[in-house]
Amino acid sequence: MTHWTERHDVARLLPELVERDLSSDRQRQLQEFVMSEIHQDLRAAERAPRRAPKRRLILAAAAVAAVTAVAMGAGTLGLARDGDAPRAGGQGEELTPVAQTFELAAAYAAARPFTAPRPDQWIYVESRIRNAGAVAQSKGLEPDVTSRTWKRGDGKQSADLHDGRLVIVDGTNQYVVPPMDYPTLAALPTDPRALLSRIQEWVAGPGTDQERVNSASFGVIASILRDNLLPPTVTASLMRAAALIPGVTLSSASEEVDGRQVTVVGRVEDGSRYEQLLLDRDTHAFVGHRTVAVQTGEAQVTITRLAARVVDAAGQTS
C-alpha cells in the first residue's frame, strides 16, 4: 500500500486554509497537482533511504508552500488531516478507500507528460498475456504470449502481428462498441460522472438491468485503460469513473505481478469472475488487468502492459 503515514505527517504540517468558492474542476486540478508533487517526492525518498529524514522535511516544506500559494488565491483542497481520509474537493465528503486509491491513480495519470499523436502516427501497445484458465486451455490459447498492436492516430487503421507478419486493417471502428479508436476515446468527457454516463450509454440495451450495466461499464473502463494510450485528463477521468461504479472493492494486501508490487481494485461479475485492475503499489500507475475465478481464487487471464508509446509507422516499436 502507499505510504499513508508520511502523507498524514505532511498534512498535519499544513496551515488551516480559508474556504472560498471555487469550481469543482479547478479544485480537482489543484488537488491533482499537490498529490502528484507529494507522491513524486515520496518515491524519490524511497530511492535514497539514507537521506529520507532530510527529504521528508523538504517534502513538507514544499507541500506547505504549494498549498499555501494556491490557497491564497483559490481556497481549500480538502486534504486529509489527523488521520481523516481525503475529502472530495469542495464537497465535504470523505473518500472511501476505493475512491482514495483511484484518486491517487488519477493524480498520477494527470501529471504524466503526453504529446498527442498526429493523424498519420500510430499508438503502439505491447502487453504480456498469461492464459491459465481451463477455458483458455480448452481453446488452445498459448499460456504466455506477448501482444503487439498499433492504432493509427486518425482512427482509420489498426494493425497487429499474425504469425510474425504485420497485418494492417482499414476501418474507423465506428460500429465497434465500445469504440477503441484514438479520436473517439481522446474526446471522452473529462468529468468522471459524464464519462461514466457515456460508457453506460454504450453498454445499456433495452431491458438491461443495472447490475449488468455496472459490470459492463467496469469491463469497458478496464479494456480502454489496457489497450490504449490517451491524454492524461481522459485517463484520470477513467480512474475516477471506475470509483463511481457500485460494488468495486479494494484488496487488503498488495501482490506481486510480473515482478511489480501491485494494488488490486476490482469487481465480481456474474458471481463467478473477479475482474481486477492492477495498479502500481507506489505510484498507482496502471499496470494491467486480471480475471480471477471466484470459486478457486485462481487467475484465469492476466494482462500486463509492457509499453505504450507513439510511433511513426505500424510495425515500429520505438
PDB file of C-alpha atoms in Angstrom:
ATOM      1  CA  MET A   1       0.000   0.000   0.000  1.00  0.00           C
ATOM      2  CA  THR A   2       1.049   3.623  -0.286  1.00  0.00           C
ATOM      3  CA  HIS A   3       2.854   5.465   2.461  1.00  0.00           C
ATOM      4  CA  TRP A   4      -0.242   6.888   4.134  1.00  0.00           C
ATOM      5  CA  THR A   5       1.534   7.761   7.408  1.00  0.00           C
ATOM      6  CA  GLU A   6       4.004  10.041   5.667  1.00  0.00           C
ATOM      7  CA  ARG A   7       1.198  11.788   3.777  1.00  0.00           C
ATOM      8  CA  HIS A   8      -0.554  12.382   7.106  1.00  0.00           C
ATOM      9  CA  ASP A   9       2.675  13.806   8.553  1.00  0.00           C
ATOM     10  CA  VAL A  10       2.696  16.301   5.707  1.00  0.00           C
ATOM     11  CA  ALA A  11      -0.998  17.087   6.152  1.00  0.00           C
ATOM     12  CA  ARG A  12      -0.534  17.888   9.833  1.00  0.00           C
ATOM     13  CA  LEU A  13       2.068  20.493   8.893  1.00  0.00           C
ATOM     14  CA  LEU A  14      -0.316  22.298   6.571  1.00  0.00           C
ATOM     15  CA  PRO A  15      -1.868  25.552   7.805  1.00  0.00           C
ATOM     16  CA  GLU A  16      -5.623  25.843   8.083  1.00  0.00           C
ATOM     17  CA  LEU A  17      -6.898  27.120   4.766  1.00  0.00           C
ATOM     18  CA  VAL A  18      -9.649  29.630   4.221  1.00  0.00           C
ATOM     19  CA  GLU A  19     -12.526  28.210   2.249  1.00  0.00           C
ATOM     20  CA  ARG A  20     -13.689  30.204  -0.749  1.00  0.00           C
ATOM     21  CA  ASP A  21     -15.930  29.432  -3.690  1.00  0.00           C
ATOM     22  CA  LEU A  22     -14.094  27.556  -6.398  1.00  0.00           C
ATOM     23  CA  SER A  23     -15.285  25.453  -9.303  1.00  0.00           C
ATOM     24  CA  SER A  24     -15.088  21.696  -8.820  1.00  0.00           C
ATOM     25  CA  ASP A  25     -12.877  21.373 -11.911  1.00  0.00           C
ATOM     26  CA  ARG A  26     -10.374  23.889 -10.543  1.00  0.00           C
ATOM     27  CA  GLN A  27     -10.377  22.231  -7.136  1.00  0.00           C
ATOM     28  CA  ARG A  28      -9.695  18.883  -8.781  1.00  0.00           C
ATOM     29  CA  GLN A  29      -6.798  20.341 -10.790  1.00  0.00           C
ATOM     30  CA  LEU A  30      -5.233  21.837  -7.665  1.00  0.00           C
ATOM     31  CA  GLN A  31      -5.690  18.611  -5.714  1.00  0.00           C
ATOM     32  CA  GLU A  32      -4.086  16.618  -8.514  1.00  0.00           C
ATOM     33  CA  PHE A  33      -1.096  18.961  -8.525  1.00  0.00           C
ATOM     34  CA  VAL A  34      -0.436  18.764  -4.798  1.00  0.00           C
ATOM     35  CA  MET A  35      -0.987  14.999  -4.595  1.00  0.00           C
ATOM     36  CA  SER A  36       1.294  14.333  -7.543  1.00  0.00           C
ATOM     37  CA  GLU A  37       4.034  16.551  -6.069  1.00  0.00           C
ATOM     38  CA  ILE A  38       3.800  14.787  -2.715  1.00  0.00           C
ATOM     39  CA  HIS A  39       3.802  11.330  -4.302  1.00  0.00           C
ATOM     40  CA  GLN A  40       6.758  12.147  -6.548  1.00  0.00           C
ATOM     41  CA  ASP A  41       8.865  13.291  -3.585  1.00  0.00           C
ATOM     42  CA  LEU A  42       7.921  10.206  -1.584  1.00  0.00           C
ATOM     43  CA  ARG A  43       9.138   7.989  -4.411  1.00  0.00           C
ATOM     44  CA  ALA A  44      12.384   9.932  -4.558  1.00  0.00           C
ATOM     45  CA  ALA A  45      12.795   9.499  -0.821  1.00  0.00           C
ATOM     46  CA  GLU A  46      12.333   5.752  -1.134  1.00  0.00           C
ATOM     47  CA  ARG A  47      15.105   5.567  -3.718  1.00  0.00           C
ATOM     48  CA  ALA A  48      17.506   7.297  -1.285  1.00  0.00           C
ATOM     49  CA  PRO A  49      16.607   5.890   2.153  1.00  0.00           C
ATOM     50  CA  ARG A  50      19.692   7.261   3.913  1.00  0.00           C
ATOM     51  CA  ARG A  51      18.568  10.776   3.114  1.00  0.00           C
ATOM     52  CA  ALA A  52      14.899  10.160   3.857  1.00  0.00           C
ATOM     53  CA  PRO A  53      14.637  12.318   7.048  1.00  0.00           C
ATOM     54  CA  LYS A  54      16.019  15.358   5.232  1.00  0.00           C
ATOM     55  CA  ARG A  55      13.899  14.571   2.205  1.00  0.00           C
ATOM     56  CA  ARG A  56      10.744  14.430   4.275  1.00  0.00           C
ATOM     57  CA  LEU A  57      11.486  17.903   5.657  1.00  0.00           C
ATOM     58  CA  ILE A  58      11.917  19.194   2.115  1.00  0.00           C
ATOM     59  CA  LEU A  59       8.703  17.437   1.108  1.00  0.00           C
ATOM     60  CA  ALA A  60       6.766  19.006   3.961  1.00  0.00           C
ATOM     61  CA  ALA A  61       8.090  22.476   3.193  1.00  0.00           C
ATOM     62  CA  ALA A  62       7.294  22.104  -0.495  1.00  0.00           C
ATOM     63  CA  ALA A  63       3.788  20.858   0.225  1.00  0.00           C
ATOM     64  CA  VAL A  64       3.114  23.714   2.643  1.00  0.00           C
ATOM     65  CA  ALA A  65       4.400  26.236   0.119  1.00  0.00           C
ATOM     66  CA  ALA A  66       2.366  24.785  -2.723  1.00  0.00           C
ATOM     67  CA  VAL A  67      -0.883  24.542  -0.801  1.00  0.00           C
ATOM     68  CA  THR A  68      -0.441  27.961   0.818  1.00  0.00           C
ATOM     69  CA  ALA A  69       0.199  29.533  -2.575  1.00  0.00           C
ATOM     70  CA  VAL A  70      -2.923  28.129  -4.186  1.00  0.00           C
ATOM     71  CA  ALA A  71      -4.994  28.778  -1.062  1.00  0.00           C
ATOM     72  CA  MET A  72      -4.184  32.487  -1.152  1.00  0.00           C
ATOM     73  CA  GLY A  73      -5.951  32.787  -4.482  1.00  0.00           C
ATOM     74  CA  ALA A  74      -8.214  29.797  -4.637  1.00  0.00           C
ATOM     75  CA  GLY A  75      -9.340  28.188  -1.350  1.00  0.00           C
ATOM     76  CA  THR A  76      -9.221  24.795   0.306  1.00  0.00           C
ATOM     77  CA  LEU A  77      -8.388  21.466  -1.311  1.00  0.00           C
ATOM     78  CA  GLY A  78      -9.890  19.310   1.430  1.00  0.00           C
ATOM     79  CA  LEU A  79      -6.656  17.428   2.204  1.00  0.00           C
ATOM     80  CA  ALA A  80      -6.614  14.740   4.891  1.00  0.00           C
ATOM     81  CA  ARG A  81      -5.687  15.876   8.408  1.00  0.00           C
ATOM     82  CA  ASP A  82      -5.162  13.995  11.669  1.00  0.00           C
ATOM     83  CA  GLY A  83      -5.986  10.556  10.330  1.00  0.00           C
ATOM     84  CA  ASP A  84      -9.029  11.584   8.291  1.00  0.00           C
ATOM     85  CA  ALA A  85      -9.498  10.264   4.781  1.00  0.00           C
ATOM     86  CA  PRO A  86      -9.158  12.785   1.947  1.00  0.00           C
ATOM     87  CA  ARG A  87     -12.357  14.606   1.098  1.00  0.00           C
ATOM     88  CA  ALA A  88     -13.750  15.226  -2.336  1.00  0.00           C
ATOM     89  CA  GLY A  89     -12.686  18.747  -3.281  1.00  0.00           C
ATOM     90  CA  GLY A  90     -15.288  21.260  -2.199  1.00  0.00           C
ATOM     91  CA  GLN A  91     -17.905  18.620  -1.441  1.00  0.00           C
ATOM     92  CA  GLY A  92     -17.094  17.844   2.200  1.00  0.00           C
ATOM     93  CA  GLU A  93     -17.469  14.133   1.507  1.00  0.00           C
ATOM     94  CA  GLU A  94     -14.841  11.682   2.691  1.00  0.00           C
ATOM     95  CA  LEU A  95     -13.476   9.371   0.042  1.00  0.00           C
ATOM     96  CA  THR A  96     -13.779   5.627   0.534  1.00  0.00           C
ATOM     97  CA  PRO A  97     -10.587   3.527   0.368  1.00  0.00           C
ATOM     98  CA  VAL A  98     -11.534   2.572  -3.195  1.00  0.00           C
ATOM     99  CA  ALA A  99     -12.033   6.221  -4.152  1.00  0.00           C
ATOM    100  CA  GLN A 100      -8.767   7.188  -2.424  1.00  0.00           C
ATOM    101  CA  THR A 101      -6.912   4.599  -4.488  1.00  0.00           C
ATOM    102  CA  PHE A 102      -8.458   5.730  -7.758  1.00  0.00           C
ATOM    103  CA  GLU A 103      -7.867   9.386  -6.858  1.00  0.00           C
ATOM    104  CA  LEU A 104      -4.154   8.666  -6.410  1.00  0.00           C
ATOM    105  CA  ALA A 105      -4.175   6.813  -9.734  1.00  0.00           C
ATOM    106  CA  ALA A 106      -5.923   9.772 -11.364  1.00  0.00           C
ATOM    107  CA  ALA A 107      -3.434  12.247  -9.892  1.00  0.00           C
ATOM    108  CA  TYR A 108      -0.521  10.188 -11.191  1.00  0.00           C
ATOM    109  CA  ALA A 109      -2.075   9.882 -14.650  1.00  0.00           C
ATOM    110  CA  ALA A 110      -2.885  13.592 -14.861  1.00  0.00           C
ATOM    111  CA  ALA A 111       0.736  14.523 -14.146  1.00  0.00           C
ATOM    112  CA  ARG A 112       2.247  12.363 -16.919  1.00  0.00           C
ATOM    113  CA  PRO A 113       3.844  14.060 -19.942  1.00  0.00           C
ATOM    114  CA  PHE A 114       1.975  13.429 -23.170  1.00  0.00           C
ATOM    115  CA  THR A 115       2.159  14.509 -26.786  1.00  0.00           C
ATOM    116  CA  ALA A 116      -0.908  13.618 -28.844  1.00  0.00           C
ATOM    117  CA  PRO A 117      -0.227  11.564 -31.975  1.00  0.00           C
ATOM    118  CA  ARG A 118      -0.557  13.189 -35.368  1.00  0.00           C
ATOM    119  CA  PRO A 119      -3.267  11.691 -37.588  1.00  0.00           C
ATOM    120  CA  ASP A 120      -0.583   9.812 -39.566  1.00  0.00           C
ATOM    121  CA  GLN A 121       1.213   8.450 -36.498  1.00  0.00           C
ATOM    122  CA  TRP A 122       0.418   5.239 -34.621  1.00  0.00           C
ATOM    123  CA  ILE A 123      -0.136   4.276 -30.989  1.00  0.00           C
ATOM    124  CA  TYR A 124       1.851   1.162 -30.126  1.00  0.00           C
ATOM    125  CA  VAL A 125       0.821  -1.003 -27.154  1.00  0.00           C
ATOM    126  CA  GLU A 126       2.750  -4.064 -26.035  1.00  0.00           C
ATOM    127  CA  SER A 127       1.312  -6.415 -23.434  1.00  0.00           C
ATOM    128  CA  ARG A 128       2.089  -9.736 -21.821  1.00  0.00           C
ATOM    129  CA  ILE A 129      -0.891 -12.118 -21.750  1.00  0.00           C
ATOM    130  CA  ARG A 130      -0.915 -15.155 -19.494  1.00  0.00           C
ATOM    131  CA  ASN A 131      -3.747 -17.625 -20.026  1.00  0.00           C
ATOM    132  CA  ALA A 132      -4.007 -20.024 -17.108  1.00  0.00           C
ATOM    133  CA  GLY A 133      -7.669 -20.944 -17.007  1.00  0.00           C
ATOM    134  CA  ALA A 134      -9.345 -24.119 -18.200  1.00  0.00           C
ATOM    135  CA  VAL A 135     -11.357 -22.187 -20.792  1.00  0.00           C
ATOM    136  CA  ALA A 136      -8.192 -20.752 -22.319  1.00  0.00           C
ATOM    137  CA  GLN A 137      -6.606 -24.184 -22.380  1.00  0.00           C
ATOM    138  CA  SER A 138      -9.680 -25.725 -23.994  1.00  0.00           C
ATOM    139  CA  LYS A 139      -9.447 -23.132 -26.758  1.00  0.00           C
ATOM    140  CA  GLY A 140      -5.801 -23.924 -27.347  1.00  0.00           C
ATOM    141  CA  LEU A 141      -4.557 -20.494 -26.283  1.00  0.00           C
ATOM    142  CA  GLU A 142      -0.871 -20.205 -25.526  1.00  0.00           C
ATOM    143  CA  PRO A 143      -0.153 -19.902 -21.799  1.00  0.00           C
ATOM    144  CA  ASP A 144       2.224 -16.940 -22.109  1.00  0.00           C
ATOM    145  CA  VAL A 145       2.279 -14.627 -25.126  1.00  0.00           C
ATOM    146  CA  THR A 146       3.303 -11.084 -25.985  1.00  0.00           C
ATOM    147  CA  SER A 147       0.764  -8.950 -27.817  1.00  0.00           C
ATOM    148  CA  ARG A 148       1.833  -6.054 -30.048  1.00  0.00           C
ATOM    149  CA  THR A 149      -0.817  -3.789 -31.551  1.00  0.00           C
ATOM    150  CA  TRP A 150      -0.884  -0.476 -33.424  1.00  0.00           C
ATOM    151  CA  LYS A 151      -3.712   2.030 -33.891  1.00  0.00           C
ATOM    152  CA  ARG A 152      -3.442   4.943 -36.288  1.00  0.00           C
ATOM    153  CA  GLY A 153      -3.900   8.397 -34.792  1.00  0.00           C
ATOM    154  CA  ASP A 154      -6.806   9.266 -37.080  1.00  0.00           C
ATOM    155  CA  GLY A 155      -8.598   6.045 -36.168  1.00  0.00           C
ATOM    156  CA  LYS A 156      -8.745   4.805 -39.753  1.00  0.00           C
ATOM    157  CA  GLN A 157      -6.435   1.805 -39.444  1.00  0.00           C
ATOM    158  CA  SER A 158      -5.234  -0.743 -36.918  1.00  0.00           C
ATOM    159  CA  ALA A 159      -2.523  -3.378 -37.099  1.00  0.00           C
ATOM    160  CA  ASP A 160      -1.164  -6.386 -35.266  1.00  0.00           C
ATOM    161  CA  LEU A 161       1.063  -9.384 -35.845  1.00  0.00           C
ATOM    162  CA  HIS A 162      -0.197 -12.721 -37.211  1.00  0.00           C
ATOM    163  CA  ASP A 163       2.425 -15.473 -37.226  1.00  0.00           C
ATOM    164  CA  GLY A 164       5.096 -12.794 -37.157  1.00  0.00           C
ATOM    165  CA  ARG A 165       3.605 -10.910 -40.116  1.00  0.00           C
ATOM    166  CA  LEU A 166       2.267  -7.368 -39.776  1.00  0.00           C
ATOM    167  CA  VAL A 167      -1.381  -7.153 -40.833  1.00  0.00           C
ATOM    168  CA  ILE A 168      -2.963  -3.716 -41.307  1.00  0.00           C
ATOM    169  CA  VAL A 169      -6.745  -3.444 -41.279  1.00  0.00           C
ATOM    170  CA  ASP A 170      -8.718  -0.498 -42.665  1.00  0.00           C
ATOM    171  CA  GLY A 171     -11.754   0.818 -40.844  1.00  0.00           C
ATOM    172  CA  THR A 172     -12.778   3.562 -38.435  1.00  0.00           C
ATOM    173  CA  ASN A 173     -14.224   1.220 -35.764  1.00  0.00           C
ATOM    174  CA  GLN A 174     -17.422   3.230 -35.992  1.00  0.00           C
ATOM    175  CA  TYR A 175     -19.534   0.122 -35.419  1.00  0.00           C
ATOM    176  CA  VAL A 176     -17.474  -1.233 -32.536  1.00  0.00           C
ATOM    177  CA  VAL A 177     -18.949  -0.881 -29.046  1.00  0.00           C
ATOM    178  CA  PRO A 178     -17.155   0.402 -27.149  1.00  0.00           C
ATOM    179  CA  PRO A 179     -15.202   2.303 -29.796  1.00  0.00           C
ATOM    180  CA  MET A 180     -11.463   1.867 -29.488  1.00  0.00           C
ATOM    181  CA  ASP A 181     -10.138   4.410 -31.992  1.00  0.00           C
ATOM    182  CA  TYR A 182      -7.993   7.230 -30.651  1.00  0.00           C
ATOM    183  CA  PRO A 183     -10.102  10.211 -31.849  1.00  0.00           C
ATOM    184  CA  THR A 184     -13.239   8.913 -30.127  1.00  0.00           C
ATOM    185  CA  LEU A 185     -11.527   7.952 -26.886  1.00  0.00           C
ATOM    186  CA  ALA A 186      -9.430  11.123 -26.701  1.00  0.00           C
ATOM    187  CA  ALA A 187     -12.633  13.162 -26.899  1.00  0.00           C
ATOM    188  CA  LEU A 188     -14.307  11.410 -23.962  1.00  0.00           C
ATOM    189  CA  PRO A 189     -15.588  13.686 -21.175  1.00  0.00           C
ATOM    190  CA  THR A 190     -13.067  14.614 -18.521  1.00  0.00           C
ATOM    191  CA  ASP A 191     -15.805  14.857 -15.895  1.00  0.00           C
ATOM    192  CA  PRO A 192     -15.995  11.341 -14.383  1.00  0.00           C
ATOM    193  CA  ARG A 193     -19.779  11.290 -13.996  1.00  0.00           C
ATOM    194  CA  ALA A 194     -20.311  12.428 -17.569  1.00  0.00           C
ATOM    195  CA  LEU A 195     -17.763   9.855 -18.712  1.00  0.00           C
ATOM    196  CA  LEU A 196     -19.487   7.045 -16.821  1.00  0.00           C
ATOM    197  CA  SER A 197     -22.828   8.108 -18.333  1.00  0.00           C
ATOM    198  CA  ARG A 198     -21.292   7.909 -21.802  1.00  0.00           C
ATOM    199  CA  ILE A 199     -19.990   4.406 -21.135  1.00  0.00           C
ATOM    200  CA  GLN A 200     -23.343   3.315 -19.732  1.00  0.00           C
ATOM    201  CA  GLU A 201     -24.990   4.525 -22.935  1.00  0.00           C
ATOM    202  CA  TRP A 202     -22.651   2.249 -24.879  1.00  0.00           C
ATOM    203  CA  VAL A 203     -23.369  -0.865 -22.847  1.00  0.00           C
ATOM    204  CA  ALA A 204     -27.028  -0.484 -21.859  1.00  0.00           C
ATOM    205  CA  GLY A 205     -29.514  -2.148 -24.173  1.00  0.00           C
ATOM    206  CA  PRO A 206     -33.300  -2.439 -23.925  1.00  0.00           C
ATOM    207  CA  GLY A 207     -34.214  -4.118 -20.671  1.00  0.00           C
ATOM    208  CA  THR A 208     -30.615  -4.314 -19.391  1.00  0.00           C
ATOM    209  CA  ASP A 209     -30.663  -4.391 -15.595  1.00  0.00           C
ATOM    210  CA  GLN A 210     -28.428  -2.052 -13.608  1.00  0.00           C
ATOM    211  CA  GLU A 211     -26.126  -4.805 -12.354  1.00  0.00           C
ATOM    212  CA  ARG A 212     -25.262  -5.814 -15.892  1.00  0.00           C
ATOM    213  CA  VAL A 213     -24.720  -2.168 -16.815  1.00  0.00           C
ATOM    214  CA  ASN A 214     -22.355  -1.772 -13.848  1.00  0.00           C
ATOM    215  CA  SER A 215     -20.463  -4.946 -14.750  1.00  0.00           C
ATOM    216  CA  ALA A 216     -20.124  -3.997 -18.407  1.00  0.00           C
ATOM    217  CA  SER A 217     -19.085  -0.439 -17.529  1.00  0.00           C
ATOM    218  CA  PHE A 218     -16.245  -1.643 -15.313  1.00  0.00           C
ATOM    219  CA  GLY A 219     -15.129  -4.020 -18.052  1.00  0.00           C
ATOM    220  CA  VAL A 220     -15.145  -1.228 -20.640  1.00  0.00           C
ATOM    221  CA  ILE A 221     -13.006   1.006 -18.433  1.00  0.00           C
ATOM    222  CA  ALA A 222     -10.557  -1.857 -17.908  1.00  0.00           C
ATOM    223  CA  SER A 223     -10.287  -2.541 -21.642  1.00  0.00           C
ATOM    224  CA  ILE A 224      -9.838   1.139 -22.542  1.00  0.00           C
ATOM    225  CA  LEU A 225      -7.060   1.560 -19.987  1.00  0.00           C
ATOM    226  CA  ARG A 226      -5.443  -1.703 -21.063  1.00  0.00           C
ATOM    227  CA  ASP A 227      -5.408  -1.246 -24.814  1.00  0.00           C
ATOM    228  CA  ASN A 228      -4.830   2.453 -25.378  1.00  0.00           C
ATOM    229  CA  LEU A 229      -2.625   5.455 -24.732  1.00  0.00           C
ATOM    230  CA  LEU A 230      -4.782   8.505 -24.068  1.00  0.00           C
ATOM    231  CA  PRO A 231      -4.491  12.140 -22.943  1.00  0.00           C
ATOM    232  CA  PRO A 232      -3.753  12.322 -19.201  1.00  0.00           C
ATOM    233  CA  THR A 233      -7.039  14.109 -18.479  1.00  0.00           C
ATOM    234  CA  VAL A 234      -9.013  11.264 -20.032  1.00  0.00           C
ATOM    235  CA  THR A 235      -7.021   8.564 -18.225  1.00  0.00           C
ATOM    236  CA  ALA A 236      -7.557  10.396 -14.930  1.00  0.00           C
ATOM    237  CA  SER A 237     -11.276  10.655 -15.644  1.00  0.00           C
ATOM    238  CA  LEU A 238     -11.461   6.914 -16.360  1.00  0.00           C
ATOM    239  CA  MET A 239      -9.897   6.183 -12.964  1.00  0.00           C
ATOM    240  CA  ARG A 240     -12.396   8.417 -11.199  1.00  0.00           C
ATOM    241  CA  ALA A 241     -15.301   6.985 -13.185  1.00  0.00           C
ATOM    242  CA  ALA A 242     -14.315   3.458 -12.062  1.00  0.00           C
ATOM    243  CA  ALA A 243     -14.595   4.626  -8.450  1.00  0.00           C
ATOM    244  CA  LEU A 244     -18.223   5.635  -9.067  1.00  0.00           C
ATOM    245  CA  ILE A 245     -19.343   2.120 -10.049  1.00  0.00           C
ATOM    246  CA  PRO A 246     -21.099   0.277  -7.186  1.00  0.00           C
ATOM    247  CA  GLY A 247     -19.536  -2.963  -5.987  1.00  0.00           C
ATOM    248  CA  VAL A 248     -15.878  -2.111  -6.670  1.00  0.00           C
ATOM    249  CA  THR A 249     -13.626  -3.321  -3.858  1.00  0.00           C
ATOM    250  CA  LEU A 250     -10.027  -2.832  -2.780  1.00  0.00           C
ATOM    251  CA  SER A 251      -7.807  -5.784  -1.860  1.00  0.00           C
ATOM    252  CA  SER A 252      -6.385  -5.546   1.652  1.00  0.00           C
ATOM    253  CA  ALA A 253      -2.928  -6.780   0.618  1.00  0.00           C
ATOM    254  CA  SER A 254      -0.561  -5.922  -2.194  1.00  0.00           C
ATOM    255  CA  GLU A 255       0.574  -8.642  -4.571  1.00  0.00           C
ATOM    256  CA  GLU A 256       3.474  -9.209  -6.924  1.00  0.00           C
ATOM    257  CA  VAL A 257       2.646  -9.428 -10.625  1.00  0.00           C
ATOM    258  CA  ASP A 258       5.479  -9.744 -13.148  1.00  0.00           C
ATOM    259  CA  GLY A 259       7.965  -8.515 -10.579  1.00  0.00           C
ATOM    260  CA  ARG A 260       5.929  -5.448  -9.593  1.00  0.00           C
ATOM    261  CA  GLN A 261       4.095  -4.892  -6.339  1.00  0.00           C
ATOM    262  CA  VAL A 262       0.513  -4.008  -7.199  1.00  0.00           C
ATOM    263  CA  THR A 263      -2.647  -2.820  -5.511  1.00  0.00           C
ATOM    264  CA  VAL A 264      -5.763  -4.644  -6.685  1.00  0.00           C
ATOM    265  CA  VAL A 265      -9.147  -2.988  -7.206  1.00  0.00           C
ATOM    266  CA  GLY A 266     -11.908  -4.983  -8.813  1.00  0.00           C
ATOM    267  CA  ARG A 267     -15.473  -6.109  -9.096  1.00  0.00           C
ATOM    268  CA  VAL A 268     -17.162  -9.514  -9.012  1.00  0.00           C
ATOM    269  CA  GLU A 269     -19.082 -10.154 -12.237  1.00  0.00           C
ATOM    270  CA  ASP A 270     -21.892 -12.721 -12.557  1.00  0.00           C
ATOM    271  CA  GLY A 271     -20.861 -14.162  -9.203  1.00  0.00           C
ATOM    272  CA  SER A 272     -18.083 -16.147 -10.883  1.00  0.00           C
ATOM    273  CA  ARG A 273     -15.383 -13.743 -12.125  1.00  0.00           C
ATOM    274  CA  TYR A 274     -13.403 -11.159 -10.196  1.00  0.00           C
ATOM    275  CA  GLU A 275     -12.390  -8.558 -12.793  1.00  0.00           C
ATOM    276  CA  GLN A 276      -9.420  -6.612 -11.461  1.00  0.00           C
ATOM    277  CA  LEU A 277      -7.424  -3.515 -12.292  1.00  0.00           C
ATOM    278  CA  LEU A 278      -3.784  -3.773 -11.229  1.00  0.00           C
ATOM    279  CA  LEU A 279      -2.143  -0.533 -10.071  1.00  0.00           C
ATOM    280  CA  ASP A 280       1.473   0.007  -9.103  1.00  0.00           C
ATOM    281  CA  ARG A 281       1.629  -0.060  -5.303  1.00  0.00           C
ATOM    282  CA  ASP A 282       3.791   3.050  -5.024  1.00  0.00           C
ATOM    283  CA  THR A 283       2.837   5.255  -7.979  1.00  0.00           C
ATOM    284  CA  HIS A 284      -0.677   3.906  -8.643  1.00  0.00           C
ATOM    285  CA  ALA A 285       0.159   3.797 -12.346  1.00  0.00           C
ATOM    286  CA  PHE A 286      -1.925   1.383 -14.397  1.00  0.00           C
ATOM    287  CA  VAL A 287      -0.148  -1.990 -14.625  1.00  0.00           C
ATOM    288  CA  GLY A 288      -2.719  -4.314 -16.124  1.00  0.00           C
ATOM    289  CA  HIS A 289      -5.965  -6.264 -15.940  1.00  0.00           C
ATOM    290  CA  ARG A 290      -6.683  -9.682 -14.452  1.00  0.00           C
ATOM    291  CA  THR A 291      -9.614 -12.088 -14.329  1.00  0.00           C
ATOM    292  CA  VAL A 292      -9.766 -14.366 -11.282  1.00  0.00           C
ATOM    293  CA  ALA A 293     -12.165 -17.275 -10.743  1.00  0.00           C
ATOM    294  CA  VAL A 294     -14.211 -16.532  -7.630  1.00  0.00           C
ATOM    295  CA  GLN A 295     -14.668 -20.196  -6.705  1.00  0.00           C
ATOM    296  CA  THR A 296     -10.987 -21.162  -6.828  1.00  0.00           C
ATOM    297  CA  GLY A 297      -9.231 -17.816  -6.446  1.00  0.00           C
ATOM    298  CA  GLU A 298      -7.014 -18.693  -9.408  1.00  0.00           C
ATOM    299  CA  ALA A 299      -6.082 -16.173 -12.079  1.00  0.00           C
ATOM    300  CA  GLN A 300      -7.590 -17.095 -15.432  1.00  0.00           C
ATOM    301  CA  VAL A 301      -6.140 -14.325 -17.590  1.00  0.00           C
ATOM    302  CA  THR A 302      -3.540 -11.745 -16.598  1.00  0.00           C
ATOM    303  CA  ILE A 303      -2.635  -8.922 -18.984  1.00  0.00           C
ATOM    304  CA  THR A 304       0.180  -6.579 -18.006  1.00  0.00           C
ATOM    305  CA  ARG A 305       1.185  -3.656 -20.155  1.00  0.00           C
ATOM    306  CA  LEU A 306       4.853  -3.569 -21.105  1.00  0.00           C
ATOM    307  CA  ALA A 307       4.918  -0.476 -23.317  1.00  0.00           C
ATOM    308  CA  ALA A 308       2.660   2.237 -24.720  1.00  0.00           C
ATOM    309  CA  ARG A 309       4.015   4.973 -26.977  1.00  0.00           C
ATOM    310  CA  VAL A 310       3.509   6.939 -30.175  1.00  0.00           C
ATOM    311  CA  VAL A 311       5.489   5.744 -33.227  1.00  0.00           C
ATOM    312  CA  ASP A 312       5.696   6.919 -36.825  1.00  0.00           C
ATOM    313  CA  ALA A 313       4.604   3.751 -38.595  1.00  0.00           C
ATOM    314  CA  ALA A 314       2.818   0.460 -37.970  1.00  0.00           C
ATOM    315  CA  GLY A 315       5.358  -2.219 -37.083  1.00  0.00           C
ATOM    316  CA  GLN A 316       7.632   0.192 -35.247  1.00  0.00           C
ATOM    317  CA  THR A 317       8.089  -0.291 -31.507  1.00  0.00           C
ATOM    318  CA  SER A 318      10.113   2.825 -30.675  1.00  0.00           C
TER     319      SER A 318
END
